[in-house]
Short mmCIF file of C-alpha atoms and ligand atoms in Angstrom, two decimals:
data_model
loop_
_atom_site.label_atom_id
_atom_site.label_comp_id
_atom_site.label_asym_id
_atom_site.label_seq_id
_atom_site.Cartn_x
_atom_site.Cartn_y
_atom_site.Cartn_z
CA MET A 1 36.70 -8.95 34.74
CA SER A 2 36.59 -5.14 34.92
CA ASN A 3 33.29 -5.36 32.87
CA ALA A 4 31.75 -7.80 35.42
CA PHE A 5 32.80 -5.50 38.18
CA SER A 6 31.27 -2.45 36.55
CA LYS A 7 28.10 -4.36 36.09
CA ILE A 8 27.84 -5.17 39.65
CA ARG A 9 28.60 -1.49 40.42
CA ASN A 10 25.67 -0.57 38.31
CA ALA A 11 23.54 -3.04 40.07
CA VAL A 12 24.33 -1.47 43.48
CA GLU A 13 23.59 2.00 41.99
CA LEU A 14 20.32 0.82 40.82
CA PHE A 15 19.46 -0.58 44.28
CA LYS A 16 20.62 2.72 45.77
CA SER A 17 18.06 4.57 43.72
CA ILE A 18 15.24 2.67 45.45
CA ASP A 19 14.10 4.73 48.51
CA PHE A 20 14.06 3.76 52.10
CA ASP A 21 10.13 3.10 52.15
CA GLN A 22 10.30 0.94 48.97
CA LEU A 23 13.33 -0.87 50.64
CA SER A 24 11.51 -1.73 53.82
CA GLU A 25 8.53 -2.94 51.66
CA ILE A 26 10.76 -5.15 49.59
CA SER A 27 12.49 -6.48 52.69
CA GLN A 28 9.13 -7.64 54.03
CA LYS A 29 8.61 -9.80 50.97
CA VAL A 30 12.07 -11.08 50.16
CA ASN A 31 15.32 -11.94 52.22
CA LEU A 32 17.46 -9.16 51.07
CA PRO A 33 20.86 -10.47 52.49
CA LYS A 34 20.08 -13.81 50.73
CA LEU A 35 19.09 -11.88 47.50
CA MET A 36 22.47 -10.07 47.52
CA GLU A 37 24.42 -13.24 48.42
CA ASN A 38 22.83 -15.03 45.39
CA PHE A 39 23.35 -11.87 43.27
CA SER A 40 26.91 -12.02 43.84
CA LYS A 41 27.28 -15.43 42.60
CA LEU A 42 25.88 -14.68 39.25
CA ASP A 43 28.17 -14.84 36.33
CA GLU A 44 28.74 -11.90 33.75
CA LYS A 45 25.91 -13.25 31.22
CA GLN A 46 23.50 -13.74 34.01
CA LEU A 47 24.27 -10.21 35.49
CA SER A 48 23.75 -8.68 32.24
CA GLY A 49 20.41 -10.32 31.68
CA MET A 50 19.52 -9.33 35.13
CA MET A 51 20.39 -5.60 34.54
CA LYS A 52 18.38 -5.57 31.43
CA MET A 53 15.39 -6.89 33.32
CA LEU A 54 15.74 -4.37 36.03
CA ASP A 55 16.42 -1.41 33.63
CA PRO A 56 13.25 0.86 33.95
CA ASN A 57 13.75 2.13 30.28
CA ARG A 58 13.81 -1.28 28.87
CA LYS A 59 10.77 -0.50 26.96
CA ASN A 60 12.28 2.45 25.28
CA LYS A 61 15.32 0.51 24.11
CA GLU A 62 15.81 1.69 20.41
CA LEU A 63 14.88 -1.08 17.99
CA PRO A 64 16.05 -1.44 14.52
CA PRO A 65 14.15 0.15 11.96
CA ILE A 66 11.22 -1.65 10.21
CA ASP A 67 12.05 -2.23 6.65
CA GLY A 68 11.20 -5.09 4.52
CA ASP A 69 13.90 -4.23 1.95
CA PHE A 70 16.65 -6.53 3.79
CA TYR A 71 19.10 -6.66 0.80
CA ASP A 72 18.76 -3.01 -0.09
CA VAL A 73 17.39 -4.01 -3.45
CA TYR A 74 16.53 -0.54 -4.35
CA HIS A 75 20.02 0.75 -4.07
CA ALA A 76 20.30 0.97 -7.74
CA LEU A 77 17.56 3.61 -8.10
CA THR A 78 18.74 6.95 -9.45
CA PRO A 79 17.96 9.94 -7.24
CA GLU A 80 15.15 10.83 -9.53
CA GLN A 81 13.53 7.44 -9.34
CA ARG A 82 13.95 7.44 -5.59
CA GLU A 83 12.14 10.52 -5.44
CA VAL A 84 9.24 9.03 -7.28
CA GLN A 85 9.30 5.99 -4.93
CA GLN A 86 9.30 8.29 -1.82
CA LYS A 87 6.57 10.48 -3.42
CA VAL A 88 4.39 7.31 -3.86
CA ARG A 89 5.09 5.99 -0.45
CA GLU A 90 4.18 9.33 1.28
CA PHE A 91 0.86 9.54 -0.76
CA MET A 92 -0.05 5.89 0.28
CA GLU A 93 0.89 6.35 3.95
CA LYS A 94 -0.77 9.86 4.30
CA GLU A 95 -3.58 9.80 1.89
CA VAL A 96 -4.64 6.21 1.42
CA LYS A 97 -3.84 4.46 4.67
CA PRO A 98 -6.13 6.36 6.96
CA ILE A 99 -9.24 5.77 4.82
CA VAL A 100 -8.76 2.33 3.30
CA ASN A 101 -10.21 0.06 5.82
CA LYS A 102 -13.52 2.26 5.84
CA TYR A 103 -13.94 1.97 2.10
CA TRP A 104 -12.88 -1.80 2.04
CA LEU A 105 -15.72 -2.53 4.57
CA LYS A 106 -18.09 -0.52 2.49
CA ASP A 107 -17.15 -2.28 -0.75
CA ASP A 108 -16.76 1.28 -2.13
CA PHE A 109 -14.25 3.26 -4.11
CA PRO A 110 -12.65 6.36 -2.71
CA PHE A 111 -13.34 8.94 -5.52
CA GLU A 112 -11.77 11.74 -3.39
CA LEU A 113 -8.35 10.27 -4.27
CA ILE A 114 -8.54 10.83 -7.94
CA PRO A 115 -7.67 14.51 -7.84
CA LYS A 116 -4.79 13.37 -5.52
CA PHE A 117 -3.70 10.78 -8.13
CA GLN A 118 -3.71 13.58 -10.89
CA LYS A 119 -1.32 15.59 -8.74
CA LEU A 120 0.92 12.63 -8.08
CA ASP A 121 1.57 12.46 -11.82
CA ILE A 122 2.89 8.92 -12.09
CA CYS A 123 0.37 7.29 -14.35
CA GLY A 124 1.74 5.48 -17.50
CA VAL A 125 5.29 6.36 -15.95
CA THR A 126 7.06 4.01 -18.43
CA TYR A 127 5.52 5.17 -21.71
CA HIS A 128 7.40 7.54 -24.12
CA GLY A 129 5.45 10.62 -24.98
CA TYR A 130 1.70 11.43 -24.53
CA GLY A 131 2.45 13.32 -21.23
CA CYS A 132 4.19 10.16 -19.73
CA LYS A 133 7.54 10.24 -18.20
CA GLY A 134 9.38 7.48 -20.17
CA MET A 135 11.03 5.97 -17.13
CA PRO A 136 12.37 2.44 -17.12
CA PHE A 137 9.87 -0.41 -16.60
CA LEU A 138 11.47 -0.91 -13.30
CA MET A 139 9.58 2.17 -11.80
CA GLU A 140 6.13 0.63 -12.87
CA GLY A 141 7.08 -2.17 -10.60
CA VAL A 142 8.34 -0.03 -7.70
CA ILE A 143 5.06 1.99 -7.92
CA ALA A 144 3.07 -1.16 -7.89
CA MET A 145 5.02 -2.48 -4.87
CA GLU A 146 4.83 0.85 -2.92
CA MET A 147 1.01 0.95 -3.53
CA ALA A 148 0.38 -2.78 -2.60
CA ARG A 149 2.56 -2.22 0.47
CA ILE A 150 -0.35 -0.28 1.93
CA ASP A 151 -3.24 -1.49 -0.10
CA ALA A 152 -3.65 -3.94 -2.86
CA SER A 153 -7.16 -2.63 -4.19
CA ILE A 154 -5.59 0.90 -4.84
CA ALA A 155 -2.61 -0.72 -6.60
CA THR A 156 -5.13 -2.85 -8.63
CA PHE A 157 -7.14 0.23 -9.66
CA PHE A 158 -4.14 2.04 -10.70
CA GLY A 159 -2.63 -1.10 -12.50
CA VAL A 160 -5.90 -1.39 -14.58
CA GLN A 161 -5.67 2.31 -15.50
CA SER A 162 -2.04 2.79 -16.11
CA GLY A 163 -1.15 -0.82 -17.11
CA LEU A 164 -3.97 -2.82 -18.73
CA ALA A 165 -6.02 0.14 -20.27
CA MET A 166 -3.34 2.52 -21.10
CA GLY A 167 -1.04 -0.18 -22.14
CA SER A 168 -3.47 -1.69 -24.63
CA ILE A 169 -3.70 1.48 -26.40
CA TYR A 170 0.04 2.21 -26.02
CA ILE A 171 0.87 -1.34 -27.41
CA CYS A 172 -2.13 -1.87 -29.87
CA GLY A 173 -3.42 1.53 -30.89
CA SER A 174 -2.62 3.66 -33.85
CA GLU A 175 -0.83 7.01 -33.48
CA GLU A 176 -4.03 8.89 -33.61
CA GLN A 177 -5.69 6.68 -30.88
CA LYS A 178 -2.59 7.21 -28.57
CA GLN A 179 -2.74 10.98 -28.98
CA LYS A 180 -6.52 10.93 -28.44
CA TRP A 181 -6.64 8.83 -25.28
CA LEU A 182 -3.34 8.51 -23.55
CA PRO A 183 -2.70 12.16 -22.35
CA GLN A 184 -6.18 12.26 -20.95
CA MET A 185 -5.81 9.04 -19.25
CA GLN A 186 -2.36 9.85 -17.83
CA LYS A 187 -4.12 12.77 -16.18
CA PHE A 188 -7.04 10.67 -14.96
CA GLU A 189 -9.38 12.76 -16.92
CA LYS A 190 -10.55 9.58 -18.37
CA ILE A 191 -10.63 6.21 -16.40
CA GLY A 192 -10.18 3.00 -18.30
CA ALA A 193 -10.81 -0.72 -17.82
CA PHE A 194 -9.82 -3.90 -19.53
CA GLY A 195 -12.28 -6.55 -20.60
CA LEU A 196 -10.94 -9.89 -21.56
CA THR A 197 -12.59 -12.35 -19.05
CA GLU A 198 -16.17 -13.63 -19.53
CA PRO A 199 -18.57 -15.53 -17.30
CA GLU A 200 -17.86 -18.81 -18.92
CA VAL A 201 -14.17 -18.13 -20.21
CA GLY A 202 -11.44 -17.29 -17.84
CA SER A 203 -8.24 -19.34 -18.20
CA GLY A 204 -9.15 -20.38 -21.75
CA ALA A 205 -9.30 -16.87 -23.13
CA ALA A 206 -6.58 -17.44 -25.71
CA GLY A 207 -8.67 -19.77 -27.74
CA GLY A 208 -12.15 -19.55 -26.40
CA LEU A 209 -13.44 -15.90 -26.29
CA THR A 210 -17.25 -16.00 -26.95
CA VAL A 211 -17.74 -12.18 -27.29
CA THR A 212 -18.08 -11.61 -30.91
CA CYS A 213 -17.45 -8.74 -33.30
CA LYS A 214 -18.66 -8.29 -36.85
CA LYS A 215 -17.87 -5.49 -39.26
CA THR A 216 -20.92 -3.86 -40.74
CA GLU A 217 -21.72 -0.65 -42.69
CA GLU A 218 -22.69 0.87 -39.36
CA GLY A 219 -19.45 -0.02 -37.75
CA TRP A 220 -18.42 -3.10 -35.64
CA ILE A 221 -21.33 -4.81 -33.79
CA LEU A 222 -20.29 -6.49 -30.53
CA ASN A 223 -22.28 -9.09 -28.51
CA GLY A 224 -21.68 -11.03 -25.39
CA GLU A 225 -20.58 -10.58 -21.68
CA LYS A 226 -17.27 -9.65 -19.88
CA LYS A 227 -16.96 -10.73 -16.10
CA TRP A 228 -14.73 -9.30 -13.32
CA ILE A 229 -13.89 -6.10 -15.18
CA GLY A 230 -11.89 -3.82 -12.68
CA ASN A 231 -12.99 -0.12 -12.86
CA ALA A 232 -15.66 -0.99 -15.16
CA THR A 233 -18.57 0.49 -12.92
CA PHE A 234 -17.20 4.10 -13.30
CA ALA A 235 -14.88 3.69 -16.36
CA ASP A 236 -15.06 6.17 -19.31
CA LEU A 237 -13.72 3.60 -21.72
CA VAL A 238 -13.25 -0.19 -21.68
CA ILE A 239 -10.85 -2.23 -23.68
CA ILE A 240 -13.00 -5.08 -25.07
CA TRP A 241 -11.45 -8.12 -26.61
CA ALA A 242 -13.76 -10.00 -29.06
CA ARG A 243 -13.55 -12.73 -31.73
CA ASP A 244 -14.22 -11.65 -35.12
CA ILE A 245 -17.07 -13.61 -36.65
CA ASP A 246 -15.47 -13.34 -40.15
CA ASP A 247 -11.82 -14.24 -39.75
CA GLY A 248 -11.90 -15.96 -36.13
CA GLU A 249 -9.14 -13.62 -34.83
CA VAL A 250 -9.36 -11.65 -31.69
CA LYS A 251 -9.59 -7.99 -31.99
CA GLY A 252 -9.51 -5.14 -29.50
CA PHE A 253 -12.04 -2.27 -29.19
CA ILE A 254 -12.22 1.07 -27.20
CA VAL A 255 -15.92 0.84 -25.88
CA GLU A 256 -16.99 4.19 -24.43
CA LYS A 257 -19.45 4.24 -21.51
CA ASP A 258 -22.20 5.84 -23.56
CA ASN A 259 -22.07 3.41 -26.53
CA SER A 260 -25.43 2.09 -27.33
CA GLY A 261 -25.90 -1.52 -26.30
CA TYR A 262 -23.24 -1.22 -23.60
CA SER A 263 -24.15 -1.67 -19.76
CA VAL A 264 -22.35 -2.54 -16.52
CA GLU A 265 -23.64 -4.28 -13.35
CA LYS A 266 -21.47 -4.19 -10.20
CA ILE A 267 -20.36 -7.41 -8.89
CA ARG A 268 -21.12 -7.60 -5.30
CA GLY A 269 -20.12 -9.83 -2.20
CA LYS A 270 -16.37 -10.14 -2.95
CA MET A 271 -14.25 -11.27 0.06
CA ALA A 272 -11.02 -9.68 -1.43
CA LEU A 273 -10.02 -6.38 -3.13
CA ARG A 274 -13.32 -4.91 -1.94
CA ILE A 275 -12.36 -1.22 -3.01
CA VAL A 276 -11.92 -2.45 -6.79
CA GLN A 277 -15.12 -1.97 -8.49
CA ASN A 278 -15.49 -5.12 -10.56
CA GLY A 279 -18.20 -5.16 -13.14
CA LEU A 280 -20.25 -7.61 -15.34
CA ILE A 281 -20.53 -5.83 -18.80
CA THR A 282 -23.22 -6.73 -21.28
CA LEU A 283 -22.73 -5.97 -24.92
CA LYS A 284 -26.11 -6.14 -26.74
CA ASN A 285 -25.58 -5.25 -30.43
CA CYS A 286 -23.13 -2.52 -29.07
CA ILE A 287 -21.91 -0.51 -32.04
CA VAL A 288 -18.23 0.63 -32.17
CA THR A 289 -16.74 2.84 -34.86
CA GLU A 290 -13.74 1.65 -36.81
CA GLU A 291 -12.15 4.79 -35.24
CA ASN A 292 -12.33 2.89 -31.96
CA ARG A 293 -10.96 -0.32 -33.02
CA LEU A 294 -7.40 -0.86 -31.73
CA GLN A 295 -5.68 -0.65 -35.09
CA ASN A 296 -2.57 -2.97 -34.08
CA ALA A 297 -4.63 -5.60 -32.34
CA ASN A 298 -5.28 -8.41 -34.76
CA THR A 299 -4.69 -11.54 -33.06
CA PHE A 300 -4.49 -12.79 -29.42
CA LYS A 301 -0.82 -12.51 -29.65
CA ASP A 302 -1.19 -8.80 -29.54
CA THR A 303 -3.41 -9.10 -26.34
CA ALA A 304 -0.68 -11.36 -24.88
CA LYS A 305 1.89 -8.62 -25.43
CA VAL A 306 -0.19 -6.34 -23.05
CA LEU A 307 -0.58 -9.32 -20.55
CA ARG A 308 3.21 -9.95 -20.46
CA MET A 309 3.82 -6.41 -19.55
CA THR A 310 1.20 -6.36 -16.72
CA ARG A 311 1.86 -9.81 -15.29
CA ALA A 312 5.31 -8.33 -14.35
CA GLY A 313 3.49 -5.65 -12.53
CA VAL A 314 1.25 -8.10 -10.74
CA ALA A 315 4.37 -9.96 -9.52
CA TRP A 316 5.55 -6.61 -8.04
CA MET A 317 2.06 -6.01 -6.62
CA ALA A 318 2.17 -9.38 -4.79
CA THR A 319 5.58 -8.45 -3.40
CA GLY A 320 4.05 -5.12 -2.00
CA CYS A 321 1.17 -6.97 -0.40
CA ALA A 322 3.75 -9.30 1.24
CA ARG A 323 5.83 -6.40 2.48
CA GLY A 324 3.09 -4.68 3.85
CA ALA A 325 2.00 -7.71 5.83
CA TYR A 326 5.52 -8.43 6.97
CA GLU A 327 6.17 -4.84 8.11
CA SER A 328 2.75 -4.73 9.98
CA ALA A 329 3.55 -8.03 11.68
CA LEU A 330 7.09 -7.07 12.72
CA ASP A 331 5.67 -3.86 14.23
CA TYR A 332 3.01 -5.60 16.07
CA THR A 333 5.13 -8.39 17.54
CA ARG A 334 7.63 -5.72 19.02
CA LYS A 335 4.69 -3.97 20.62
CA ARG A 336 2.47 -6.83 21.85
CA GLU A 337 3.64 -8.17 25.18
CA GLN A 338 2.91 -11.68 26.61
CA PHE A 339 4.44 -13.38 29.61
CA GLY A 340 5.91 -9.83 30.45
CA LYS A 341 7.94 -9.72 27.25
CA PRO A 342 7.36 -8.48 23.64
CA ILE A 343 6.28 -11.46 21.60
CA ALA A 344 9.00 -10.59 18.99
CA SER A 345 11.42 -11.84 21.68
CA PHE A 346 10.14 -15.48 21.42
CA GLN A 347 12.03 -17.82 19.32
CA MET A 348 8.92 -19.33 17.43
CA ILE A 349 7.69 -15.81 16.57
CA GLN A 350 11.04 -14.84 15.14
CA GLY A 351 11.01 -18.23 13.20
CA HIS A 352 7.91 -16.79 11.42
CA LEU A 353 9.36 -13.32 10.91
CA VAL A 354 12.40 -14.76 9.36
CA GLU A 355 10.47 -17.02 7.01
CA MET A 356 8.40 -14.05 5.92
CA LEU A 357 11.43 -12.02 5.30
CA SER A 358 13.28 -14.81 3.40
CA ASN A 359 10.33 -15.16 0.94
CA LEU A 360 9.89 -11.46 0.82
CA THR A 361 13.69 -10.84 -0.10
CA ALA A 362 13.57 -13.82 -2.65
CA MET A 363 10.60 -12.09 -4.27
CA GLN A 364 12.12 -8.63 -4.37
CA THR A 365 15.36 -9.71 -5.90
CA MET A 366 13.23 -11.84 -8.51
CA VAL A 367 11.07 -8.96 -9.57
CA PHE A 368 13.95 -6.50 -9.73
CA ARG A 369 15.63 -8.81 -12.01
CA LEU A 370 12.47 -9.29 -14.10
CA SER A 371 12.07 -5.51 -14.63
CA GLU A 372 15.81 -5.48 -15.65
CA MET A 373 14.92 -7.88 -18.40
CA GLN A 374 12.01 -5.98 -19.34
CA ASP A 375 14.22 -2.95 -19.71
CA GLU A 376 16.78 -4.85 -21.60
CA GLY A 377 13.99 -6.09 -23.95
CA THR A 378 14.80 -9.76 -23.09
CA LEU A 379 11.59 -10.56 -21.17
CA LEU A 380 9.37 -13.45 -22.47
CA ASP A 381 5.98 -14.58 -21.38
CA GLU A 382 7.54 -17.42 -19.48
CA HIS A 383 9.65 -15.17 -17.42
CA ALA A 384 6.71 -12.91 -16.38
CA SER A 385 4.63 -15.99 -15.68
CA LEU A 386 7.28 -17.50 -13.43
CA ALA A 387 7.41 -14.31 -11.39
CA LYS A 388 3.72 -14.18 -11.25
CA VAL A 389 3.55 -17.67 -9.87
CA PHE A 390 6.27 -17.68 -7.52
CA CYS A 391 5.44 -14.14 -5.91
CA THR A 392 1.70 -14.69 -5.57
CA MET A 393 2.19 -18.20 -4.07
CA ARG A 394 4.95 -16.81 -1.52
CA THR A 395 2.60 -13.91 -0.74
CA ARG A 396 0.00 -16.17 0.42
CA ASP A 397 2.51 -17.75 2.66
CA VAL A 398 3.65 -14.41 4.08
CA VAL A 399 0.29 -13.03 4.66
CA SER A 400 -0.86 -16.20 6.62
CA ARG A 401 2.14 -16.18 8.85
CA ALA A 402 1.61 -12.37 9.41
CA ARG A 403 -2.05 -13.28 10.31
CA GLU A 404 -0.69 -15.96 12.79
CA VAL A 405 1.66 -13.69 14.68
CA LEU A 406 -1.08 -11.32 15.32
CA GLY A 407 -3.13 -13.92 17.16
CA GLY A 408 -6.95 -12.76 17.34
CA ASN A 409 -6.00 -9.41 16.05
CA GLY A 410 -5.05 -11.00 12.87
CA ILE A 411 -8.68 -11.29 11.70
CA LEU A 412 -9.54 -7.50 12.74
CA LEU A 413 -9.49 -5.25 9.73
CA GLU A 414 -8.16 -2.27 11.94
CA TYR A 415 -4.76 -4.17 12.07
CA ASP A 416 -4.56 -4.07 8.25
CA VAL A 417 -3.07 -7.67 8.15
CA ALA A 418 -6.44 -9.38 7.67
CA ARG A 419 -7.09 -7.18 4.52
CA PHE A 420 -3.65 -8.30 3.25
CA VAL A 421 -4.71 -11.90 3.78
CA ALA A 422 -7.95 -11.53 1.78
CA ASP A 423 -6.49 -9.46 -1.06
CA ALA A 424 -3.70 -11.78 -1.57
CA GLU A 425 -6.27 -14.30 -2.63
CA ALA A 426 -7.53 -12.25 -5.52
CA ILE A 427 -3.95 -11.36 -6.83
CA TYR A 428 -3.25 -15.18 -6.73
CA SER A 429 -6.01 -15.82 -9.27
CA TYR A 430 -6.08 -12.78 -11.53
CA GLU A 431 -4.02 -12.19 -14.70
CA GLY A 432 -3.71 -15.89 -15.16
CA THR A 433 -3.83 -18.47 -12.31
CA LYS A 434 -0.96 -20.38 -10.69
CA GLU A 435 -1.92 -23.34 -13.02
CA ILE A 436 -2.07 -21.40 -16.24
CA ASN A 437 1.01 -19.46 -15.61
CA SER A 438 2.76 -22.79 -14.54
CA LEU A 439 1.65 -24.22 -17.95
CA ILE A 440 3.35 -21.25 -19.73
CA VAL A 441 6.54 -21.82 -18.00
CA GLY A 442 6.26 -25.68 -18.24
CA ARG A 443 5.78 -25.48 -22.11
CA SER A 444 8.90 -23.12 -22.22
CA ILE A 445 11.19 -25.42 -20.37
CA THR A 446 9.98 -28.85 -21.56
CA GLY A 447 8.97 -28.00 -25.12
CA PHE A 448 5.55 -29.74 -24.52
CA SER A 449 2.36 -27.64 -24.29
CA ALA A 450 0.16 -29.15 -21.62
CA PHE A 451 -2.90 -26.68 -21.69
CA VAL A 452 -5.28 -29.28 -22.91
P1 FAD B 1 -11.16 -20.71 -14.32
O1 FAD B 1 -10.63 -20.43 -15.74
O2 FAD B 1 -12.60 -21.06 -14.48
O3 FAD B 1 -10.26 -21.66 -13.62
C1 FAD B 1 -10.80 -22.31 -12.47
C2 FAD B 1 -9.70 -23.24 -12.06
O4 FAD B 1 -9.30 -24.30 -13.22
C3 FAD B 1 -8.31 -22.44 -11.61
O5 FAD B 1 -7.65 -23.14 -10.53
C4 FAD B 1 -7.58 -22.82 -12.95
O6 FAD B 1 -6.14 -22.57 -12.75
C5 FAD B 1 -7.86 -24.12 -13.39
N1 FAD B 1 -7.55 -24.34 -14.74
C6 FAD B 1 -8.14 -23.92 -15.80
N2 FAD B 1 -7.62 -24.39 -16.91
C7 FAD B 1 -6.68 -25.25 -16.48
C8 FAD B 1 -5.80 -26.13 -17.34
N3 FAD B 1 -5.72 -26.23 -18.69
N4 FAD B 1 -4.95 -26.88 -16.54
C9 FAD B 1 -5.02 -26.84 -15.23
N5 FAD B 1 -5.78 -26.25 -14.54
C10 FAD B 1 -6.64 -25.41 -15.18
N6 FAD B 1 -10.28 -10.06 -15.99
C11 FAD B 1 -10.21 -9.00 -16.83
O7 FAD B 1 -10.44 -9.30 -18.10
N7 FAD B 1 -10.20 -7.81 -16.60
C12 FAD B 1 -10.00 -7.38 -15.14
O8 FAD B 1 -9.97 -6.21 -14.92
C13 FAD B 1 -10.07 -8.46 -14.33
N8 FAD B 1 -9.89 -8.13 -12.78
C14 FAD B 1 -10.16 -9.05 -11.96
C15 FAD B 1 -10.20 -8.75 -10.53
C16 FAD B 1 -10.58 -9.73 -9.51
C17 FAD B 1 -10.55 -9.48 -8.15
C18 FAD B 1 -10.60 -11.17 -10.12
C19 FAD B 1 -10.73 -12.21 -9.07
C20 FAD B 1 -10.51 -11.52 -11.34
C21 FAD B 1 -10.19 -10.39 -12.31
N9 FAD B 1 -10.21 -10.74 -13.70
C22 FAD B 1 -10.36 -9.76 -14.71
C23 FAD B 1 -10.52 -12.23 -14.20
C24 FAD B 1 -9.23 -12.95 -13.93
O9 FAD B 1 -8.17 -12.59 -14.81
C25 FAD B 1 -9.69 -14.58 -14.12
O10 FAD B 1 -10.48 -14.77 -12.90
C26 FAD B 1 -8.68 -15.46 -14.08
O11 FAD B 1 -7.98 -15.40 -15.39
C27 FAD B 1 -9.20 -16.99 -13.87
O12 FAD B 1 -10.21 -17.23 -14.64
P2 FAD B 1 -11.68 -17.84 -14.08
O13 FAD B 1 -11.85 -17.10 -12.71
O14 FAD B 1 -12.69 -17.88 -14.94
O15 FAD B 1 -11.21 -19.32 -13.51
#
């Protein structure tokens, strides 16, 4: 009761703050005695709502922080790991965010970022030795998430360098090969790419590669084409996976950009990940020395070891993309007003936001456990595949809801969400489509292979 009384007193105070001229102007438009009479009949809840509406500082009301980590998933990070996470976040917000839409539109790569990546010193963060930090796999995921939260193209560029290219050498290279390449790649002095997919062979790469290799006295001769190869237009080296004509097995090669018989053409007209420079590689009697054949890549099973590691990273990347879209959408809905109120105050908008957050929270908890399994050494192909399928599917849902709550602005690049929507499509397809990763999980849980 005393609460209701103090609210009425506040309302009276508010009226008192209106000066005489304003009051006479108001009295010409409304019946003030009647208004006061009706006002006194309001119950406590109605009064409180009225007070909120009349409050001139209503717009400045302090709102909760925008944070897509609703379950505090990262609480388990050590102070050192948190420092790395924070460093990446700052880099992405300060250096990448301001320029990213310009480059995305131009279908171009921001080479000015390379020296800044060098300073960041996070490449190959989970590898031991060779200038790398030997941190848990979890950190590779956290970095991918933080990058994709701002831009999935930059996260992909980094994933190709640090994961696919360096990872192939780390997992399948000899000690000499690791000593030669990894320290330079860690410092971005050499940029790498990873060539598995071909124009006619994508999902069926395990059994169907058509790029061939043959050992001769001159060295290995490689022939064929590779399509979609990220970073290829400017890479110093590309890991090429080819089938040996003699024993039928898949082997891996470090092909350098000045190798004779090697050429790259940029793939144009992409509607997603436009900053990533994807290339069509032609190998025409390309000669590679035995020194550059990955010494421990002898079957496709070795290629699969690299993919298992990087697929986990792609699940994290999808999560980052969803997080960026959710946080942008939440921010927008709190600022955008319709019918005189922030659209975030409408029930249906809140419904979208909560659906986005539910998906995002499920993804974050899933990838966190995935990385724990990676660090425990229990991660299998099917575990990484399940996370890749789930996270990329859910991300598509999150970004489309983010686009929806932005209305027309949802298709404008300057609001960022449109870029997340487009980029989610590419992440959905690369490193194994939904179908292929589902078949990997399906085989594991049923005991039947349904690939063909
Ligand atoms: P296809 O294999 O032709 O598949 C077409 C459709 O058929 C898909 O829906 C697929 O799921 C379905 N399908 C195929 N087989 C089956 C089956 N058995 N059962 C049910 N459905 C099936 N590759 C690299 O090597 N290096 C890179 O750096 C690289 N970067 C990429 C970047 C981008 C932006 C993109 C889009 C692709 C990149 N890729 C890269 C290639 C990528 O991994 C392939 O696109 C992907 O594996 C799918 O192959 P595909 O496009 O040939 O599709």
